[in-house]
């Protein structure tokens, strides 16, 4: 099928004696498809991804055996299949698994569930297609087109001008400007949408972007940037408790938080941290909410400005800003950063308490806020509680079916014997049982189709040709 060709190229010819148990294994920048047969695993195809595609150390094959990765994937598949029960009764366990890191093969699907984008998509079927078919406001379209080549230019998806990655990024950002015309487009939304597109199709990325902009970071991308300024004051107040020395230094040199934390927060650190750390931060951010973003900012400030030795090198405002622009890679390393984030005692209650105080100070000094943004939701559980989904909204609809040639032959022989037996008994064979519940009886397995991908302008949709396993 097209999805197969997009990821692996032409479909390999398989011996008819092989079973239908396939496993996708990611090793550094290589993706390999293994087919299990008896006691051995046969690599039937392999693809090398772009150099900017990296996987967390905790998920690399040299550190964790494939069997352990499969066990983790099985646990996440169970959670995704019973999402409402896990959110209601075993949320703490889910949070721990997000902190450990979501398996790469399921990260896109998990992010969509955590953010509530899956429910939004099901409740507004056809909405993205409707927005995608519209021309868009020329004012925003022109700005979006100029920004496309700036997003992860070395990533394989976005390296080619006019390639499928840039086209999907344009579609997602343009659709958002039509979805929220009063907000329009902000440049910081582009890296957010690009990260989502690396893990899911355009429609899913659109709903993920909607949820991040409306639930996790409301008001961040509105004119005036009032919400980000308020959160800057919150960050500065929390820093006084976490690292008094860093707080005094920034206050002494009159460094407003908006000068150093704007890109951090508005891009959710996607343009600041190493890629492996970005993925781990996003796993926790989409599960627990904006407190993770605050914790990352506080950790970096504490590590860079939290001791007298470090402050000796930045005696002025300029030197301090240069130091914060070139953060030591030791402090951004995945293992170190995740440990520091989890140990930092900053809760949703702390953030909301300081938010109320910041709003009160803002009104006293600057008057009323112009941006009336939606209330902030602190993570997946709060989003689900605010808008309880139905079981139908959470139902998974797999779109890639791998069928063994032996299974097909065996099923055909069984059906033939069954039909013969029913005819002998004088019974009418009403309708044969399909191989999969979501395929029509006469429809062949998508894997067995031999359809070419029709150029780079053809995008992978979320309902067909889905390669995001």
JSON list of C-alpha atoms in Angstrom, two decimals, residues 65-247:
[
{"chain": "A", "resi": 65, "resn": "UNK", "atom": "CA", "xyz": [16.74, -5.75, 24.48]},
{"chain": "A", "resi": 66, "resn": "UNK", "atom": "CA", "xyz": [14.01, -5.93, 21.81]},
{"chain": "A", "resi": 67, "resn": "UNK", "atom": "CA", "xyz": [12.04, -8.28, 24.09]},
{"chain": "A", "resi": 68, "resn": "UNK", "atom": "CA", "xyz": [11.83, -5.57, 26.77]},
{"chain": "A", "resi": 69, "resn": "UNK", "atom": "CA", "xyz": [10.76, -2.98, 24.20]},
{"chain": "A", "resi": 70, "resn": "UNK", "atom": "CA", "xyz": [8.04, -5.34, 23.00]},
{"chain": "A", "resi": 71, "resn": "UNK", "atom": "CA", "xyz": [6.84, -5.77, 26.57]},
{"chain": "A", "resi": 72, "resn": "UNK", "atom": "CA", "xyz": [6.63, -2.00, 27.01]},
{"chain": "A", "resi": 73, "resn": "UNK", "atom": "CA", "xyz": [4.80, -1.65, 23.74]},
{"chain": "A", "resi": 74, "resn": "UNK", "atom": "CA", "xyz": [2.35, -4.33, 24.83]},
{"chain": "A", "resi": 75, "resn": "UNK", "atom": "CA", "xyz": [1.68, -2.41, 28.05]},
{"chain": "A", "resi": 76, "resn": "UNK", "atom": "CA", "xyz": [1.04, 0.80, 26.12]},
{"chain": "A", "resi": 77, "resn": "UNK", "atom": "CA", "xyz": [-1.22, -1.00, 23.66]},
{"chain": "A", "resi": 78, "resn": "UNK", "atom": "CA", "xyz": [-3.25, -2.25, 26.61]},
{"chain": "A", "resi": 79, "resn": "UNK", "atom": "CA", "xyz": [-3.53, 1.31, 27.95]},
{"chain": "A", "resi": 80, "resn": "UNK", "atom": "CA", "xyz": [-4.57, 2.68, 24.58]},
{"chain": "A", "resi": 81, "resn": "UNK", "atom": "CA", "xyz": [-7.21, -0.04, 24.21]},
{"chain": "A", "resi": 82, "resn": "UNK", "atom": "CA", "xyz": [-8.63, 0.74, 27.67]},
{"chain": "A", "resi": 83, "resn": "UNK", "atom": "CA", "xyz": [-7.84, 4.44, 27.86]},
{"chain": "A", "resi": 84, "resn": "UNK", "atom": "CA", "xyz": [-10.84, 5.60, 29.89]},
{"chain": "A", "resi": 85, "resn": "UNK", "atom": "CA", "xyz": [-10.28, 2.94, 32.56]},
{"chain": "A", "resi": 86, "resn": "UNK", "atom": "CA", "xyz": [-6.60, 3.75, 32.90]},
{"chain": "A", "resi": 87, "resn": "UNK", "atom": "CA", "xyz": [-7.27, 7.48, 33.13]},
{"chain": "A", "resi": 88, "resn": "UNK", "atom": "CA", "xyz": [-9.95, 6.98, 35.76]},
{"chain": "A", "resi": 89, "resn": "UNK", "atom": "CA", "xyz": [-8.40, 4.29, 37.95]},
{"chain": "A", "resi": 90, "resn": "UNK", "atom": "CA", "xyz": [-4.69, 3.95, 37.15]},
{"chain": "A", "resi": 91, "resn": "UNK", "atom": "CA", "xyz": [-3.60, 7.43, 36.19]},
{"chain": "A", "resi": 92, "resn": "UNK", "atom": "CA", "xyz": [-0.58, 7.38, 38.51]},
{"chain": "A", "resi": 93, "resn": "UNK", "atom": "CA", "xyz": [0.76, 4.29, 36.79]},
{"chain": "A", "resi": 94, "resn": "UNK", "atom": "CA", "xyz": [0.22, 5.92, 33.40]},
{"chain": "A", "resi": 95, "resn": "UNK", "atom": "CA", "xyz": [2.08, 9.02, 34.59]},
{"chain": "A", "resi": 96, "resn": "UNK", "atom": "CA", "xyz": [5.03, 6.86, 35.69]},
{"chain": "A", "resi": 97, "resn": "UNK", "atom": "CA", "xyz": [5.14, 5.22, 32.26]},
{"chain": "A", "resi": 98, "resn": "UNK", "atom": "CA", "xyz": [5.15, 8.62, 30.56]},
{"chain": "A", "resi": 99, "resn": "UNK", "atom": "CA", "xyz": [8.02, 9.68, 32.83]},
{"chain": "A", "resi": 100, "resn": "UNK", "atom": "CA", "xyz": [9.91, 6.54, 31.85]},
{"chain": "A", "resi": 101, "resn": "UNK", "atom": "CA", "xyz": [9.37, 7.42, 28.18]},
{"chain": "A", "resi": 102, "resn": "UNK", "atom": "CA", "xyz": [6.76, 6.35, 25.64]},
{"chain": "A", "resi": 103, "resn": "UNK", "atom": "CA", "xyz": [7.94, 3.63, 23.22]},
{"chain": "A", "resi": 104, "resn": "UNK", "atom": "CA", "xyz": [8.91, 5.33, 19.92]},
{"chain": "A", "resi": 105, "resn": "UNK", "atom": "CA", "xyz": [6.62, 3.11, 17.84]},
{"chain": "A", "resi": 106, "resn": "UNK", "atom": "CA", "xyz": [3.57, 4.29, 19.82]},
{"chain": "A", "resi": 107, "resn": "UNK", "atom": "CA", "xyz": [4.57, 7.84, 20.70]},
{"chain": "A", "resi": 108, "resn": "UNK", "atom": "CA", "xyz": [2.40, 9.55, 18.08]},
{"chain": "A", "resi": 109, "resn": "UNK", "atom": "CA", "xyz": [-0.71, 7.60, 19.03]},
{"chain": "A", "resi": 110, "resn": "UNK", "atom": "CA", "xyz": [-0.07, 8.14, 22.75]},
{"chain": "A", "resi": 111, "resn": "UNK", "atom": "CA", "xyz": [0.42, 11.89, 22.30]},
{"chain": "A", "resi": 112, "resn": "UNK", "atom": "CA", "xyz": [-2.89, 12.11, 20.44]},
{"chain": "A", "resi": 113, "resn": "UNK", "atom": "CA", "xyz": [-4.70, 10.32, 23.26]},
{"chain": "A", "resi": 114, "resn": "UNK", "atom": "CA", "xyz": [-2.96, 12.27, 26.05]},
{"chain": "A", "resi": 115, "resn": "UNK", "atom": "CA", "xyz": [-3.71, 15.66, 24.49]},
{"chain": "A", "resi": 116, "resn": "UNK", "atom": "CA", "xyz": [-7.35, 14.82, 23.78]},
{"chain": "A", "resi": 117, "resn": "UNK", "atom": "CA", "xyz": [-6.74, 15.28, 20.06]},
{"chain": "A", "resi": 118, "resn": "UNK", "atom": "CA", "xyz": [-8.11, 11.82, 19.32]},
{"chain": "A", "resi": 119, "resn": "UNK", "atom": "CA", "xyz": [-11.45, 12.72, 20.91]},
{"chain": "A", "resi": 120, "resn": "UNK", "atom": "CA", "xyz": [-11.58, 16.09, 19.14]},
{"chain": "A", "resi": 121, "resn": "UNK", "atom": "CA", "xyz": [-10.93, 14.41, 15.80]},
{"chain": "A", "resi": 122, "resn": "UNK", "atom": "CA", "xyz": [-13.72, 11.89, 16.33]},
{"chain": "A", "resi": 123, "resn": "UNK", "atom": "CA", "xyz": [-16.17, 14.55, 17.49]},
{"chain": "A", "resi": 124, "resn": "UNK", "atom": "CA", "xyz": [-15.42, 16.81, 14.51]},
{"chain": "A", "resi": 125, "resn": "UNK", "atom": "CA", "xyz": [-15.07, 14.39, 11.64]},
{"chain": "A", "resi": 126, "resn": "UNK", "atom": "CA", "xyz": [-14.52, 16.13, 8.32]},
{"chain": "A", "resi": 127, "resn": "UNK", "atom": "CA", "xyz": [-13.57, 19.44, 9.97]},
{"chain": "A", "resi": 128, "resn": "UNK", "atom": "CA", "xyz": [-9.92, 19.31, 8.95]},
{"chain": "A", "resi": 129, "resn": "UNK", "atom": "CA", "xyz": [-10.79, 18.37, 5.36]},
{"chain": "A", "resi": 130, "resn": "UNK", "atom": "CA", "xyz": [-13.23, 21.30, 5.26]},
{"chain": "A", "resi": 131, "resn": "UNK", "atom": "CA", "xyz": [-10.59, 23.76, 6.52]},
{"chain": "A", "resi": 132, "resn": "UNK", "atom": "CA", "xyz": [-7.93, 22.22, 4.27]},
{"chain": "A", "resi": 133, "resn": "UNK", "atom": "CA", "xyz": [-10.05, 22.81, 1.19]},
{"chain": "A", "resi": 134, "resn": "UNK", "atom": "CA", "xyz": [-10.36, 26.55, 1.90]},
{"chain": "A", "resi": 135, "resn": "UNK", "atom": "CA", "xyz": [-7.93, 29.12, 0.53]},
{"chain": "A", "resi": 136, "resn": "UNK", "atom": "CA", "xyz": [-7.01, 30.77, 3.81]},
{"chain": "A", "resi": 137, "resn": "UNK", "atom": "CA", "xyz": [-6.40, 34.39, 4.74]},
{"chain": "A", "resi": 138, "resn": "UNK", "atom": "CA", "xyz": [-3.69, 35.77, 2.38]},
{"chain": "A", "resi": 139, "resn": "UNK", "atom": "CA", "xyz": [-2.17, 37.71, 5.28]},
{"chain": "A", "resi": 140, "resn": "UNK", "atom": "CA", "xyz": [-1.41, 34.50, 7.21]},
{"chain": "A", "resi": 141, "resn": "UNK", "atom": "CA", "xyz": [-0.74, 32.31, 4.18]},
{"chain": "A", "resi": 142, "resn": "UNK", "atom": "CA", "xyz": [2.14, 34.53, 3.08]},
{"chain": "A", "resi": 143, "resn": "UNK", "atom": "CA", "xyz": [3.78, 34.48, 6.53]},
{"chain": "A", "resi": 144, "resn": "UNK", "atom": "CA", "xyz": [3.35, 30.71, 6.88]},
{"chain": "A", "resi": 145, "resn": "UNK", "atom": "CA", "xyz": [4.95, 30.06, 3.47]},
{"chain": "A", "resi": 146, "resn": "UNK", "atom": "CA", "xyz": [7.99, 32.14, 4.44]},
{"chain": "A", "resi": 147, "resn": "UNK", "atom": "CA", "xyz": [8.42, 30.15, 7.66]},
{"chain": "A", "resi": 148, "resn": "UNK", "atom": "CA", "xyz": [8.19, 26.61, 6.25]},
{"chain": "A", "resi": 149, "resn": "UNK", "atom": "CA", "xyz": [11.87, 26.16, 5.36]},
{"chain": "A", "resi": 150, "resn": "UNK", "atom": "CA", "xyz": [12.99, 27.32, 8.82]},
{"chain": "A", "resi": 151, "resn": "UNK", "atom": "CA", "xyz": [11.48, 24.36, 10.68]},
{"chain": "A", "resi": 152, "resn": "UNK", "atom": "CA", "xyz": [13.99, 21.55, 11.30]},
{"chain": "A", "resi": 153, "resn": "UNK", "atom": "CA", "xyz": [15.74, 22.16, 7.94]},
{"chain": "A", "resi": 154, "resn": "UNK", "atom": "CA", "xyz": [18.00, 19.10, 8.35]},
{"chain": "A", "resi": 155, "resn": "UNK", "atom": "CA", "xyz": [15.17, 16.71, 9.12]},
{"chain": "A", "resi": 156, "resn": "UNK", "atom": "CA", "xyz": [14.33, 14.34, 6.28]},
{"chain": "A", "resi": 157, "resn": "UNK", "atom": "CA", "xyz": [10.67, 15.40, 6.32]},
{"chain": "A", "resi": 158, "resn": "UNK", "atom": "CA", "xyz": [11.38, 19.11, 5.89]},
{"chain": "A", "resi": 159, "resn": "UNK", "atom": "CA", "xyz": [14.66, 19.26, 4.00]},
{"chain": "A", "resi": 160, "resn": "UNK", "atom": "CA", "xyz": [13.08, 19.52, 0.54]},
{"chain": "A", "resi": 161, "resn": "UNK", "atom": "CA", "xyz": [11.31, 22.72, -0.41]},
{"chain": "A", "resi": 162, "resn": "UNK", "atom": "CA", "xyz": [7.79, 21.81, -1.43]},
{"chain": "A", "resi": 163, "resn": "UNK", "atom": "CA", "xyz": [8.25, 18.26, -0.13]},
{"chain": "A", "resi": 164, "resn": "UNK", "atom": "CA", "xyz": [5.52, 16.34, 1.65]},
{"chain": "A", "resi": 165, "resn": "UNK", "atom": "CA", "xyz": [6.71, 17.54, 5.09]},
{"chain": "A", "resi": 166, "resn": "UNK", "atom": "CA", "xyz": [6.56, 21.23, 4.22]},
{"chain": "A", "resi": 167, "resn": "UNK", "atom": "CA", "xyz": [3.24, 20.75, 2.44]},
{"chain": "A", "resi": 168, "resn": "UNK", "atom": "CA", "xyz": [1.67, 19.07, 5.47]},
{"chain": "A", "resi": 169, "resn": "UNK", "atom": "CA", "xyz": [3.10, 21.75, 7.76]},
{"chain": "A", "resi": 170, "resn": "UNK", "atom": "CA", "xyz": [1.51, 24.42, 5.57]},
{"chain": "A", "resi": 171, "resn": "UNK", "atom": "CA", "xyz": [-1.83, 22.59, 5.61]},
{"chain": "A", "resi": 172, "resn": "UNK", "atom": "CA", "xyz": [-1.85, 22.25, 9.40]},
{"chain": "A", "resi": 173, "resn": "UNK", "atom": "CA", "xyz": [-0.88, 25.86, 10.11]},
{"chain": "A", "resi": 174, "resn": "UNK", "atom": "CA", "xyz": [-3.28, 27.27, 7.50]},
{"chain": "A", "resi": 175, "resn": "UNK", "atom": "CA", "xyz": [-6.11, 25.14, 8.90]},
{"chain": "A", "resi": 176, "resn": "UNK", "atom": "CA", "xyz": [-5.44, 26.51, 12.38]},
{"chain": "A", "resi": 177, "resn": "UNK", "atom": "CA", "xyz": [-5.71, 30.12, 11.18]},
{"chain": "A", "resi": 178, "resn": "UNK", "atom": "CA", "xyz": [-9.13, 29.26, 9.74]},
{"chain": "A", "resi": 179, "resn": "UNK", "atom": "CA", "xyz": [-10.11, 27.40, 12.92]},
{"chain": "A", "resi": 180, "resn": "UNK", "atom": "CA", "xyz": [-9.12, 30.37, 15.12]},
{"chain": "A", "resi": 181, "resn": "UNK", "atom": "CA", "xyz": [-9.25, 33.46, 12.85]},
{"chain": "A", "resi": 182, "resn": "UNK", "atom": "CA", "xyz": [-9.23, 35.81, 15.84]},
{"chain": "A", "resi": 183, "resn": "UNK", "atom": "CA", "xyz": [-5.84, 34.37, 16.84]},
{"chain": "A", "resi": 184, "resn": "UNK", "atom": "CA", "xyz": [-4.34, 33.76, 13.42]},
{"chain": "A", "resi": 185, "resn": "UNK", "atom": "CA", "xyz": [-0.77, 32.49, 13.10]},
{"chain": "A", "resi": 186, "resn": "UNK", "atom": "CA", "xyz": [2.22, 32.87, 15.39]},
{"chain": "A", "resi": 187, "resn": "UNK", "atom": "CA", "xyz": [5.71, 31.80, 14.32]},
{"chain": "A", "resi": 188, "resn": "UNK", "atom": "CA", "xyz": [6.18, 29.75, 17.49]},
{"chain": "A", "resi": 189, "resn": "UNK", "atom": "CA", "xyz": [3.36, 27.45, 16.38]},
{"chain": "A", "resi": 190, "resn": "UNK", "atom": "CA", "xyz": [5.40, 26.16, 13.43]},
{"chain": "A", "resi": 191, "resn": "UNK", "atom": "CA", "xyz": [7.94, 24.09, 15.44]},
{"chain": "A", "resi": 192, "resn": "UNK", "atom": "CA", "xyz": [5.12, 22.72, 17.60]},
{"chain": "A", "resi": 193, "resn": "UNK", "atom": "CA", "xyz": [3.25, 21.56, 14.49]},
{"chain": "A", "resi": 194, "resn": "UNK", "atom": "CA", "xyz": [6.47, 20.20, 12.95]},
{"chain": "A", "resi": 195, "resn": "UNK", "atom": "CA", "xyz": [7.24, 18.01, 15.97]},
{"chain": "A", "resi": 196, "resn": "UNK", "atom": "CA", "xyz": [3.70, 16.63, 15.85]},
{"chain": "A", "resi": 197, "resn": "UNK", "atom": "CA", "xyz": [3.98, 15.93, 12.11]},
{"chain": "A", "resi": 198, "resn": "UNK", "atom": "CA", "xyz": [7.11, 13.86, 12.73]},
{"chain": "A", "resi": 199, "resn": "UNK", "atom": "CA", "xyz": [4.92, 11.46, 14.71]},
{"chain": "A", "resi": 200, "resn": "UNK", "atom": "CA", "xyz": [1.48, 11.53, 13.11]},
{"chain": "A", "resi": 201, "resn": "UNK", "atom": "CA", "xyz": [-0.48, 12.42, 9.93]},
{"chain": "A", "resi": 202, "resn": "UNK", "atom": "CA", "xyz": [-1.56, 15.96, 9.12]},
{"chain": "A", "resi": 203, "resn": "UNK", "atom": "CA", "xyz": [-5.12, 15.68, 10.47]},
{"chain": "A", "resi": 204, "resn": "UNK", "atom": "CA", "xyz": [-3.93, 14.27, 13.80]},
{"chain": "A", "resi": 205, "resn": "UNK", "atom": "CA", "xyz": [-1.19, 16.91, 14.02]},
{"chain": "A", "resi": 206, "resn": "UNK", "atom": "CA", "xyz": [-3.82, 19.62, 13.46]},
{"chain": "A", "resi": 207, "resn": "UNK", "atom": "CA", "xyz": [-5.93, 18.42, 16.38]},
{"chain": "A", "resi": 208, "resn": "UNK", "atom": "CA", "xyz": [-2.82, 17.99, 18.52]},
{"chain": "A", "resi": 209, "resn": "UNK", "atom": "CA", "xyz": [-1.89, 21.61, 17.76]},
{"chain": "A", "resi": 210, "resn": "UNK", "atom": "CA", "xyz": [-5.41, 22.75, 18.61]},
{"chain": "A", "resi": 211, "resn": "UNK", "atom": "CA", "xyz": [-5.25, 21.04, 21.99]},
{"chain": "A", "resi": 212, "resn": "UNK", "atom": "CA", "xyz": [-1.81, 22.42, 22.84]},
{"chain": "A", "resi": 213, "resn": "UNK", "atom": "CA", "xyz": [-2.84, 25.97, 21.88]},
{"chain": "A", "resi": 214, "resn": "UNK", "atom": "CA", "xyz": [-6.24, 25.85, 23.58]},
{"chain": "A", "resi": 215, "resn": "UNK", "atom": "CA", "xyz": [-5.75, 23.54, 26.58]},
{"chain": "A", "resi": 216, "resn": "UNK", "atom": "CA", "xyz": [-2.07, 23.39, 27.53]},
{"chain": "A", "resi": 217, "resn": "UNK", "atom": "CA", "xyz": [-0.82, 26.86, 26.55]},
{"chain": "A", "resi": 218, "resn": "UNK", "atom": "CA", "xyz": [-3.95, 29.04, 26.11]},
{"chain": "A", "resi": 219, "resn": "UNK", "atom": "CA", "xyz": [-3.29, 32.62, 25.08]},
{"chain": "A", "resi": 220, "resn": "UNK", "atom": "CA", "xyz": [0.40, 32.02, 24.27]},
{"chain": "A", "resi": 221, "resn": "UNK", "atom": "CA", "xyz": [-0.06, 32.73, 20.57]},
{"chain": "A", "resi": 222, "resn": "UNK", "atom": "CA", "xyz": [-2.49, 35.64, 20.79]},
{"chain": "A", "resi": 223, "resn": "UNK", "atom": "CA", "xyz": [-1.59, 39.24, 19.93]},
{"chain": "A", "resi": 224, "resn": "UNK", "atom": "CA", "xyz": [0.17, 41.05, 22.75]},
{"chain": "A", "resi": 225, "resn": "UNK", "atom": "CA", "xyz": [1.65, 37.87, 24.26]},
{"chain": "A", "resi": 226, "resn": "UNK", "atom": "CA", "xyz": [-0.01, 38.65, 27.58]},
{"chain": "A", "resi": 227, "resn": "UNK", "atom": "CA", "xyz": [-0.22, 35.00, 28.64]},
{"chain": "A", "resi": 228, "resn": "UNK", "atom": "CA", "xyz": [3.50, 34.38, 28.10]},
{"chain": "A", "resi": 229, "resn": "UNK", "atom": "CA", "xyz": [4.34, 37.54, 30.06]},
{"chain": "A", "resi": 230, "resn": "UNK", "atom": "CA", "xyz": [2.22, 36.34, 32.96]},
{"chain": "A", "resi": 231, "resn": "UNK", "atom": "CA", "xyz": [3.93, 32.96, 32.91]},
{"chain": "A", "resi": 232, "resn": "UNK", "atom": "CA", "xyz": [7.30, 34.74, 32.83]},
{"chain": "A", "resi": 233, "resn": "UNK", "atom": "CA", "xyz": [6.41, 36.43, 36.11]},
{"chain": "A", "resi": 234, "resn": "UNK", "atom": "CA", "xyz": [5.32, 33.07, 37.53]},
{"chain": "A", "resi": 235, "resn": "UNK", "atom": "CA", "xyz": [8.63, 31.50, 36.47]},
{"chain": "A", "resi": 236, "resn": "UNK", "atom": "CA", "xyz": [10.59, 34.34, 38.08]},
{"chain": "A", "resi": 237, "resn": "UNK", "atom": "CA", "xyz": [8.66, 34.04, 41.35]},
{"chain": "A", "resi": 238, "resn": "UNK", "atom": "CA", "xyz": [9.14, 30.26, 41.48]},
{"chain": "A", "resi": 239, "resn": "UNK", "atom": "CA", "xyz": [12.87, 30.73, 40.77]},
{"chain": "A", "resi": 240, "resn": "UNK", "atom": "CA", "xyz": [13.20, 32.65, 44.04]},
{"chain": "A", "resi": 241, "resn": "UNK", "atom": "CA", "xyz": [12.18, 29.49, 45.87]},
{"chain": "A", "resi": 242, "resn": "UNK", "atom": "CA", "xyz": [14.19, 27.07, 43.70]},
{"chain": "A", "resi": 243, "resn": "UNK", "atom": "CA", "xyz": [17.42, 29.09, 43.36]},
{"chain": "A", "resi": 244, "resn": "UNK", "atom": "CA", "xyz": [17.57, 32.37, 45.34]},
{"chain": "A", "resi": 245, "resn": "UNK", "atom": "CA", "xyz": [21.05, 33.11, 43.97]},
{"chain": "A", "resi": 246, "resn": "UNK", "atom": "CA", "xyz": [19.90, 32.94, 40.33]},
{"chain": "A", "resi": 247, "resn": "UNK", "atom": "CA", "xyz": [16.83, 35.01, 41.21]}
]
